[in-house]
Amino acid sequence: MLKLTRKLEYALIALTHIQGQATEKIVSTKEIAETHRIPLQLLAKILQELAKHDILEAIQGAHGGYRLKKSLDEMNLTALIKILEGPIGIMDCSIDTNCVQLDICNIRKPISRVNDAIISMFDNLTLSEITGI
Amino acid sequence: MLKLTRKLEYALIALTHIQGQATEKIVSTKEIAETHRIPLQLLAKILQELAKHDILEAIQGAHGGYRLKKSLDEMNLTALIKILEGPIGIMDCSIDTNCVQLDICNIRKPISRVNDAIISMFDNLTLSEITGI
DNA sequence: ATTAAATACGACTAAAATAATCGGATATGC
DNA sequence: GCATATCCGATTATTTTAGTCGTATTTAAT
Ligand code: SF4
Ligand code: SF4
């Protein structure tokens, strides 16, 4: 309940790690995985996903790896979550319309306010505020 | 990710329903389940849990059911979540100490601030603000 | 007393979401 | 050519959430 996924944490750890290196340094998945004890294959797929969305630049081949492609203060937490997990929302009806209670729900409005508050908090949180400038 | 559980929603729906009735009226699980299309057995267990924690008063036997025992503006969302789901926290290390990244985690502090903000938001939200006065 | 309607509760099963792994392809520096 | 990377679809494993079952107990009404 209300937990961040491991994928998201690994992504934030990796971004933080990369940002801590010299700007032009190419950082390999292996380096990050070993430093932070993250399963290599899983991290690999996460970084690929981030590369696909232009957050990282991938350099293939031997001595390859990743570099930051986008400045982290240009992107908020909401965007990262959307990339890795899809649409956000603390209840089903904030995402789709399949809930059987939908038309008779007596808590939808108040819960929706809570949802908005959380989303707006994530909207206002840049990744660099998490990874540290 | 970051979803409220169904159990919690059902609890809030039920509390809202009960609060909408005359103060002394005894409301049966069946009435709530049918009105809101909630699986009866599941709702039953939830209400038992709430009764065990003195939020509801259970009246057994024929024509039995539940009544509010505690005023809903005396309790916040955090308390309800704790009863139904246990300790809150958006990351594992806010609850236990088993995370393998714990000692080397580079995002723990910033994530912890996010966590605190959410918890504090829930702390300041009374149940009556959700169920409607 | 008997019956019907209700709560109480532990055990169980099912479904869904999350986490991790596997196997092979492709790219590139040396 | 070989070692070291990214790339990527498919699969499996694990955990969490959701829902069900069976049975016992309580109590009002008849
Ligand atoms: S309609 Fe009500 S029960 Fe259904 S998802 Fe929205 S808030 Fe939850
Ligand atoms: S230590 Fe880091 S990785 Fe582990 S749970 Fe806490 S924040 Fe997440």
Short mmCIF file of N, CA, C and O in Angstrom, two decimals, chain B residues 22-133:
data_model
loop_
_atom_site.label_atom_id
_atom_site.label_comp_id
_atom_site.label_asym_id
_atom_site.label_seq_id
_atom_site.Cartn_x
_atom_site.Cartn_y
_atom_site.Cartn_z
N ALA B 22 -29.26 7.93 10.52
CA ALA B 22 -29.61 8.49 11.83
C ALA B 22 -28.64 7.95 12.88
O ALA B 22 -28.23 6.79 12.82
N THR B 23 -28.28 8.81 13.83
CA THR B 23 -27.19 8.50 14.76
C THR B 23 -27.31 7.14 15.42
O THR B 23 -26.35 6.40 15.56
N GLU B 24 -28.53 6.80 15.85
CA GLU B 24 -28.67 5.57 16.62
C GLU B 24 -29.03 4.36 15.76
O GLU B 24 -29.16 3.26 16.27
N LYS B 25 -29.20 4.58 14.46
CA LYS B 25 -29.58 3.46 13.61
C LYS B 25 -28.46 2.41 13.53
O LYS B 25 -27.29 2.74 13.38
N ILE B 26 -28.89 1.15 13.62
CA ILE B 26 -27.93 0.06 13.47
C ILE B 26 -27.91 -0.38 12.00
O ILE B 26 -28.95 -0.71 11.44
N VAL B 27 -26.73 -0.33 11.42
CA VAL B 27 -26.60 -0.62 9.99
C VAL B 27 -25.95 -1.98 9.80
O VAL B 27 -24.88 -2.24 10.34
N SER B 28 -26.59 -2.84 9.02
CA SER B 28 -26.02 -4.17 8.81
C SER B 28 -25.00 -4.18 7.68
O SER B 28 -25.07 -3.35 6.76
N THR B 29 -24.09 -5.12 7.76
CA THR B 29 -23.09 -5.29 6.71
C THR B 29 -23.77 -5.49 5.36
O THR B 29 -23.36 -4.92 4.35
N LYS B 30 -24.84 -6.27 5.39
CA LYS B 30 -25.56 -6.58 4.16
C LYS B 30 -26.07 -5.30 3.48
O LYS B 30 -25.94 -5.13 2.27
N GLU B 31 -26.66 -4.42 4.31
CA GLU B 31 -27.17 -3.16 3.75
C GLU B 31 -26.07 -2.39 3.03
O GLU B 31 -26.26 -1.92 1.90
N ILE B 32 -24.93 -2.28 3.67
CA ILE B 32 -23.82 -1.52 3.06
C ILE B 32 -23.30 -2.24 1.82
O ILE B 32 -23.09 -1.61 0.77
N ALA B 33 -23.12 -3.54 1.94
CA ALA B 33 -22.56 -4.31 0.82
C ALA B 33 -23.45 -4.20 -0.40
O ALA B 33 -22.97 -3.98 -1.52
N GLU B 34 -24.77 -4.33 -0.18
CA GLU B 34 -25.66 -4.28 -1.33
C GLU B 34 -25.75 -2.87 -1.92
O GLU B 34 -25.74 -2.69 -3.13
N THR B 35 -25.82 -1.89 -1.04
CA THR B 35 -25.91 -0.52 -1.53
C THR B 35 -24.70 -0.14 -2.38
O THR B 35 -24.84 0.54 -3.40
N HIS B 36 -23.54 -0.60 -1.95
CA HIS B 36 -22.31 -0.15 -2.62
C HIS B 36 -21.60 -1.22 -3.42
O HIS B 36 -20.45 -1.03 -3.84
N ARG B 37 -22.26 -2.35 -3.62
CA ARG B 37 -21.72 -3.43 -4.45
C ARG B 37 -20.35 -3.90 -3.96
O ARG B 37 -19.41 -4.05 -4.73
N ILE B 38 -20.25 -4.08 -2.67
CA ILE B 38 -19.00 -4.56 -2.08
C ILE B 38 -19.21 -6.03 -1.69
O ILE B 38 -20.25 -6.38 -1.15
N PRO B 39 -18.21 -6.89 -1.96
CA PRO B 39 -18.34 -8.30 -1.58
C PRO B 39 -18.63 -8.43 -0.08
O PRO B 39 -17.87 -7.92 0.75
N LEU B 40 -19.73 -9.09 0.24
CA LEU B 40 -20.22 -9.14 1.61
C LEU B 40 -19.20 -9.65 2.62
O LEU B 40 -18.96 -9.03 3.64
N GLN B 41 -18.60 -10.78 2.31
CA GLN B 41 -17.69 -11.41 3.27
C GLN B 41 -16.48 -10.52 3.55
O GLN B 41 -15.99 -10.45 4.68
N LEU B 42 -16.01 -9.90 2.48
CA LEU B 42 -14.84 -9.04 2.63
C LEU B 42 -15.18 -7.84 3.49
O LEU B 42 -14.46 -7.49 4.43
N LEU B 43 -16.31 -7.23 3.20
CA LEU B 43 -16.73 -6.08 4.00
C LEU B 43 -16.94 -6.48 5.45
O LEU B 43 -16.57 -5.74 6.37
N ALA B 44 -17.49 -7.67 5.65
CA ALA B 44 -17.73 -8.15 7.01
C ALA B 44 -16.44 -8.15 7.82
O ALA B 44 -16.40 -7.66 8.95
N LYS B 45 -15.39 -8.68 7.20
CA LYS B 45 -14.12 -8.75 7.93
C LYS B 45 -13.56 -7.37 8.22
O LYS B 45 -12.96 -7.12 9.26
N ILE B 46 -13.76 -6.46 7.28
CA ILE B 46 -13.27 -5.10 7.48
C ILE B 46 -13.99 -4.44 8.65
O ILE B 46 -13.37 -3.82 9.53
N LEU B 47 -15.31 -4.59 8.68
CA LEU B 47 -16.07 -3.95 9.76
C LEU B 47 -15.73 -4.58 11.11
O LEU B 47 -15.69 -3.88 12.13
N GLN B 48 -15.49 -5.89 11.11
CA GLN B 48 -15.06 -6.54 12.36
C GLN B 48 -13.76 -5.91 12.87
O GLN B 48 -13.59 -5.67 14.06
N GLU B 49 -12.87 -5.67 11.92
CA GLU B 49 -11.59 -5.05 12.27
C GLU B 49 -11.81 -3.66 12.87
O GLU B 49 -11.19 -3.30 13.87
N LEU B 50 -12.71 -2.91 12.26
CA LEU B 50 -12.97 -1.56 12.76
C LEU B 50 -13.63 -1.61 14.14
O LEU B 50 -13.38 -0.77 15.00
N ALA B 51 -14.47 -2.64 14.33
CA ALA B 51 -15.12 -2.80 15.63
C ALA B 51 -14.08 -3.15 16.70
O ALA B 51 -14.11 -2.64 17.82
N LYS B 52 -13.17 -4.02 16.32
CA LYS B 52 -12.12 -4.44 17.26
C LYS B 52 -11.30 -3.24 17.73
O LYS B 52 -10.77 -3.22 18.83
N HIS B 53 -11.20 -2.24 16.86
CA HIS B 53 -10.42 -1.06 17.22
C HIS B 53 -11.29 0.11 17.67
O HIS B 53 -10.88 1.27 17.61
N ASP B 54 -12.50 -0.22 18.09
CA ASP B 54 -13.38 0.78 18.72
C ASP B 54 -13.80 1.94 17.84
O ASP B 54 -14.15 3.01 18.34
N ILE B 55 -13.74 1.72 16.53
CA ILE B 55 -14.25 2.76 15.64
C ILE B 55 -15.74 2.53 15.45
O ILE B 55 -16.53 3.46 15.38
N LEU B 56 -16.11 1.26 15.39
CA LEU B 56 -17.52 0.90 15.31
C LEU B 56 -17.90 0.09 16.54
O LEU B 56 -17.05 -0.55 17.16
N GLU B 57 -19.21 0.14 16.85
CA GLU B 57 -19.72 -0.74 17.89
C GLU B 57 -20.53 -1.83 17.19
O GLU B 57 -21.38 -1.52 16.36
N ALA B 58 -20.23 -3.09 17.51
CA ALA B 58 -20.94 -4.20 16.88
C ALA B 58 -22.12 -4.62 17.74
O ALA B 58 -21.99 -4.76 18.96
N ILE B 59 -23.26 -4.80 17.09
CA ILE B 59 -24.43 -5.35 17.79
C ILE B 59 -24.75 -6.70 17.15
O ILE B 59 -25.08 -6.76 15.97
N GLN B 60 -24.61 -7.75 17.93
CA GLN B 60 -24.78 -9.10 17.38
C GLN B 60 -26.22 -9.53 17.30
O GLN B 60 -27.10 -8.87 17.81
N GLY B 61 -26.42 -10.65 16.65
CA GLY B 61 -27.74 -11.27 16.58
C GLY B 61 -28.63 -10.67 15.50
O GLY B 61 -28.24 -9.76 14.77
N ALA B 62 -29.84 -11.23 15.39
CA ALA B 62 -30.80 -10.74 14.41
C ALA B 62 -31.01 -9.24 14.62
O ALA B 62 -31.00 -8.75 15.74
N HIS B 63 -31.20 -8.51 13.50
CA HIS B 63 -31.31 -7.05 13.52
C HIS B 63 -30.07 -6.38 14.08
O HIS B 63 -30.13 -5.22 14.49
N GLY B 64 -28.98 -7.13 14.10
CA GLY B 64 -27.73 -6.55 14.56
C GLY B 64 -27.07 -5.74 13.46
O GLY B 64 -27.65 -5.51 12.40
N GLY B 65 -25.87 -5.30 13.73
CA GLY B 65 -25.14 -4.50 12.76
C GLY B 65 -24.11 -3.64 13.46
O GLY B 65 -23.57 -4.03 14.50
N TYR B 66 -23.90 -2.46 12.91
CA TYR B 66 -22.87 -1.60 13.48
C TYR B 66 -23.38 -0.17 13.65
O TYR B 66 -24.28 0.28 12.95
N ARG B 67 -22.76 0.49 14.61
CA ARG B 67 -22.99 1.91 14.85
C ARG B 67 -21.63 2.57 15.01
O ARG B 67 -20.69 1.90 15.46
N LEU B 68 -21.55 3.84 14.74
CA LEU B 68 -20.30 4.56 15.00
C LEU B 68 -20.05 4.59 16.49
O LEU B 68 -20.96 4.83 17.28
N LYS B 69 -18.83 4.33 16.88
CA LYS B 69 -18.50 4.38 18.31
C LYS B 69 -17.65 5.60 18.62
O LYS B 69 -17.70 6.16 19.70
N LYS B 70 -16.85 5.99 17.63
CA LYS B 70 -15.95 7.11 17.84
C LYS B 70 -16.31 8.20 16.84
O LYS B 70 -16.68 7.91 15.70
N SER B 71 -16.19 9.43 17.26
CA SER B 71 -16.45 10.51 16.33
C SER B 71 -15.36 10.55 15.26
O SER B 71 -14.17 10.47 15.56
N LEU B 72 -15.80 10.67 14.02
CA LEU B 72 -14.84 10.54 12.93
C LEU B 72 -13.91 11.74 12.79
O LEU B 72 -12.92 11.67 12.08
N ASP B 73 -14.23 12.83 13.48
CA ASP B 73 -13.25 13.91 13.40
C ASP B 73 -12.21 13.82 14.52
O ASP B 73 -11.35 14.68 14.66
N GLU B 74 -12.31 12.74 15.27
CA GLU B 74 -11.26 12.49 16.27
C GLU B 74 -10.18 11.56 15.72
O GLU B 74 -9.25 11.20 16.43
N MET B 75 -10.36 11.13 14.48
CA MET B 75 -9.40 10.17 13.96
C MET B 75 -8.93 10.58 12.57
O MET B 75 -9.72 11.05 11.76
N ASN B 76 -7.64 10.40 12.31
CA ASN B 76 -7.12 10.78 11.00
C ASN B 76 -6.93 9.57 10.09
O ASN B 76 -7.06 8.43 10.53
N LEU B 77 -6.62 9.86 8.85
CA LEU B 77 -6.48 8.79 7.87
C LEU B 77 -5.34 7.85 8.22
O LEU B 77 -5.43 6.63 8.00
N THR B 78 -4.26 8.40 8.75
CA THR B 78 -3.13 7.57 9.16
C THR B 78 -3.57 6.45 10.09
O THR B 78 -3.19 5.29 9.92
N ALA B 79 -4.40 6.79 11.06
CA ALA B 79 -4.84 5.80 12.04
C ALA B 79 -5.64 4.68 11.37
O ALA B 79 -5.43 3.50 11.66
N LEU B 80 -6.52 5.07 10.45
CA LEU B 80 -7.32 4.05 9.77
C LEU B 80 -6.44 3.13 8.93
O LEU B 80 -6.61 1.91 8.92
N ILE B 81 -5.49 3.72 8.24
CA ILE B 81 -4.58 2.91 7.42
C ILE B 81 -3.80 1.94 8.29
O ILE B 81 -3.65 0.76 7.96
N LYS B 82 -3.33 2.43 9.41
CA LYS B 82 -2.55 1.56 10.31
C LYS B 82 -3.38 0.37 10.76
O LYS B 82 -2.89 -0.76 10.85
N ILE B 83 -4.64 0.62 11.05
CA ILE B 83 -5.50 -0.48 11.50
C ILE B 83 -5.68 -1.51 10.39
O ILE B 83 -5.58 -2.71 10.61
N LEU B 84 -5.92 -1.04 9.19
CA LEU B 84 -6.26 -1.98 8.11
C LEU B 84 -5.04 -2.55 7.38
O LEU B 84 -5.11 -3.65 6.85
N GLU B 85 -3.96 -1.79 7.34
CA GLU B 85 -2.84 -2.25 6.52
C GLU B 85 -1.52 -2.35 7.28
O GLU B 85 -0.53 -2.78 6.70
N GLY B 86 -1.49 -1.90 8.50
CA GLY B 86 -0.23 -1.88 9.21
C GLY B 86 0.54 -0.60 8.94
O GLY B 86 -0.03 0.36 8.41
N PRO B 87 1.81 -0.57 9.29
CA PRO B 87 2.62 0.65 9.19
C PRO B 87 2.66 1.23 7.78
O PRO B 87 2.71 0.49 6.80
N ILE B 88 2.63 2.56 7.69
CA ILE B 88 2.67 3.24 6.40
C ILE B 88 4.09 3.63 6.04
O ILE B 88 4.92 3.86 6.91
N GLY B 89 4.34 3.81 4.78
CA GLY B 89 5.64 4.29 4.33
C GLY B 89 5.81 3.97 2.86
O GLY B 89 5.44 2.90 2.42
N ILE B 90 6.33 4.93 2.11
CA ILE B 90 6.44 4.72 0.67
C ILE B 90 7.67 3.90 0.30
O ILE B 90 7.84 3.50 -0.84
N MET B 91 8.57 3.68 1.26
CA MET B 91 9.71 2.80 0.97
C MET B 91 9.90 1.84 2.13
O MET B 91 9.48 2.10 3.25
N ASP B 92 10.56 0.72 1.84
CA ASP B 92 10.72 -0.33 2.84
C ASP B 92 11.42 0.16 4.10
O ASP B 92 11.03 -0.19 5.21
N CYS B 93 12.45 0.99 3.92
CA CYS B 93 13.26 1.37 5.07
C CYS B 93 12.52 2.32 6.01
O CYS B 93 13.03 2.65 7.07
N SER B 94 11.34 2.75 5.64
CA SER B 94 10.55 3.56 6.58
C SER B 94 9.81 2.65 7.54
O SER B 94 9.21 3.10 8.50
N ILE B 95 9.82 1.36 7.27
CA ILE B 95 9.07 0.40 8.07
C ILE B 95 9.98 -0.62 8.75
O ILE B 95 9.89 -0.83 9.94
N ASP B 96 10.86 -1.22 7.97
CA ASP B 96 11.80 -2.15 8.59
C ASP B 96 13.21 -1.83 8.11
O ASP B 96 13.45 -0.81 7.47
N THR B 97 14.13 -2.71 8.41
CA THR B 97 15.53 -2.38 8.19
C THR B 97 16.21 -3.43 7.31
O THR B 97 17.42 -3.61 7.35
N ASN B 98 15.40 -4.10 6.50
CA ASN B 98 15.91 -5.24 5.74
C ASN B 98 16.49 -4.90 4.37
O ASN B 98 17.06 -5.75 3.71
N CYS B 99 16.31 -3.69 3.93
CA CYS B 99 16.74 -3.34 2.58
C CYS B 99 18.25 -3.53 2.42
O CYS B 99 19.03 -3.02 3.23
N VAL B 100 18.64 -4.23 1.36
CA VAL B 100 20.08 -4.48 1.16
C VAL B 100 20.84 -3.21 0.79
O VAL B 100 22.05 -3.14 0.94
N GLN B 101 20.12 -2.22 0.31
CA GLN B 101 20.78 -0.97 -0.06
C GLN B 101 20.96 -0.02 1.14
O GLN B 101 21.63 1.00 1.03
N LEU B 102 20.35 -0.39 2.24
CA LEU B 102 20.19 0.53 3.36
C LEU B 102 21.44 1.36 3.68
O LEU B 102 21.38 2.59 3.73
N ASP B 103 22.57 0.72 3.90
CA ASP B 103 23.76 1.44 4.36
C ASP B 103 24.43 2.27 3.28
O ASP B 103 25.22 3.16 3.57
N ILE B 104 24.12 1.97 2.00
CA ILE B 104 24.79 2.70 0.94
C ILE B 104 23.81 3.51 0.09
O ILE B 104 24.18 4.06 -0.94
N CYS B 105 22.57 3.60 0.54
CA CYS B 105 21.53 4.20 -0.29
C CYS B 105 21.74 5.70 -0.47
O CYS B 105 21.87 6.44 0.50
N ASN B 106 21.76 6.13 -1.70
CA ASN B 106 21.99 7.55 -1.99
C ASN B 106 20.71 8.36 -2.16
O ASN B 106 20.76 9.54 -2.47
N ILE B 107 19.57 7.72 -1.98
CA ILE B 107 18.32 8.47 -2.12
C ILE B 107 17.47 8.44 -0.86
O ILE B 107 16.37 8.97 -0.83
N ARG B 108 17.99 7.80 0.15
CA ARG B 108 17.17 7.58 1.33
C ARG B 108 16.67 8.88 1.96
O ARG B 108 15.49 9.01 2.27
N LYS B 109 17.58 9.82 2.15
CA LYS B 109 17.18 11.08 2.80
C LYS B 109 16.13 11.82 2.00
O LYS B 109 15.07 12.17 2.54
N PRO B 110 16.39 12.12 0.74
CA PRO B 110 15.37 12.84 -0.03
C PRO B 110 14.03 12.10 -0.13
O PRO B 110 12.97 12.73 -0.02
N ILE B 111 14.08 10.79 -0.31
CA ILE B 111 12.84 10.03 -0.40
C ILE B 111 12.11 10.07 0.95
O ILE B 111 10.88 10.14 1.00
N SER B 112 12.88 10.07 1.97
CA SER B 112 12.30 10.12 3.31
C SER B 112 11.56 11.43 3.53
O SER B 112 10.54 11.48 4.23
N ARG B 113 12.06 12.50 2.93
CA ARG B 113 11.35 13.78 3.05
C ARG B 113 10.00 13.71 2.33
O ARG B 113 9.00 14.22 2.82
N VAL B 114 10.01 13.09 1.18
CA VAL B 114 8.75 12.91 0.45
C VAL B 114 7.77 12.10 1.30
O VAL B 114 6.60 12.43 1.43
N ASN B 115 8.30 11.05 1.87
CA ASN B 115 7.48 10.20 2.73
C ASN B 115 6.86 11.01 3.88
O ASN B 115 5.66 10.92 4.13
N ASP B 116 7.70 11.79 4.53
CA ASP B 116 7.20 12.59 5.66
C ASP B 116 6.08 13.52 5.23
O ASP B 116 5.10 13.71 5.96
N ALA B 117 6.24 14.09 4.04
CA ALA B 117 5.22 15.03 3.57
C ALA B 117 3.88 14.31 3.37
O ALA B 117 2.82 14.85 3.71
N ILE B 118 3.93 13.11 2.83
CA ILE B 118 2.69 12.37 2.59
C ILE B 118 2.06 11.95 3.92
O ILE B 118 0.86 12.14 4.14
N ILE B 119 2.88 11.39 4.80
CA ILE B 119 2.36 10.98 6.10
C ILE B 119 1.73 12.17 6.83
O ILE B 119 0.64 12.07 7.38
N SER B 120 2.43 13.29 6.78
CA SER B 120 1.92 14.44 7.51
C SER B 120 0.61 14.94 6.91
O SER B 120 -0.29 15.43 7.61
N MET B 121 0.50 14.78 5.61
CA MET B 121 -0.76 15.13 4.94
C MET B 121 -1.89 14.22 5.45
O MET B 121 -3.00 14.69 5.74
N PHE B 122 -1.61 12.96 5.59
CA PHE B 122 -2.61 12.00 6.08
C PHE B 122 -2.92 12.23 7.56
O PHE B 122 -4.05 12.04 8.02
N ASP B 123 -1.89 12.62 8.29
CA ASP B 123 -2.08 12.91 9.71
C ASP B 123 -3.07 14.06 9.90
O ASP B 123 -3.84 14.07 10.85
N ASN B 124 -3.01 15.00 8.99
CA ASN B 124 -3.84 16.19 9.14
C ASN B 124 -5.19 16.06 8.46
O ASN B 124 -5.93 17.03 8.35
N LEU B 125 -5.50 14.87 8.02
CA LEU B 125 -6.77 14.66 7.34
C LEU B 125 -7.66 13.79 8.23
O LEU B 125 -7.40 12.60 8.41
N THR B 126 -8.70 14.39 8.79
CA THR B 126 -9.60 13.60 9.63
C THR B 126 -10.54 12.79 8.76
O THR B 126 -10.81 13.16 7.62
N LEU B 127 -11.02 11.71 9.33
CA LEU B 127 -11.94 10.86 8.57
C LEU B 127 -13.21 11.62 8.20
O LEU B 127 -13.78 11.41 7.14
N SER B 128 -13.63 12.53 9.07
CA SER B 128 -14.86 13.25 8.75
C SER B 128 -14.67 14.18 7.56
O SER B 128 -15.63 14.53 6.88
N GLU B 129 -13.42 14.57 7.30
CA GLU B 129 -13.19 15.38 6.10
C GLU B 129 -13.38 14.54 4.84
O GLU B 129 -13.63 15.06 3.76
N ILE B 130 -13.27 13.23 4.98
CA ILE B 130 -13.51 12.36 3.83
C ILE B 130 -14.98 11.93 3.76
O ILE B 130 -15.61 11.97 2.71
N THR B 131 -15.50 11.55 4.92
CA THR B 131 -16.87 11.06 4.94
C THR B 131 -17.88 12.20 4.90
O THR B 131 -19.07 11.97 4.71
N GLY B 132 -17.42 13.42 5.12
CA GLY B 132 -18.30 14.58 5.02
C GLY B 132 -18.91 14.95 6.35
O GLY B 132 -20.01 14.53 6.66
N ILE B 133 -18.19 15.74 7.11
CA ILE B 133 -18.56 16.22 8.47
C ILE B 133 -19.05 15.14 9.41
O ILE B 133 -19.72 14.22 9.22
#
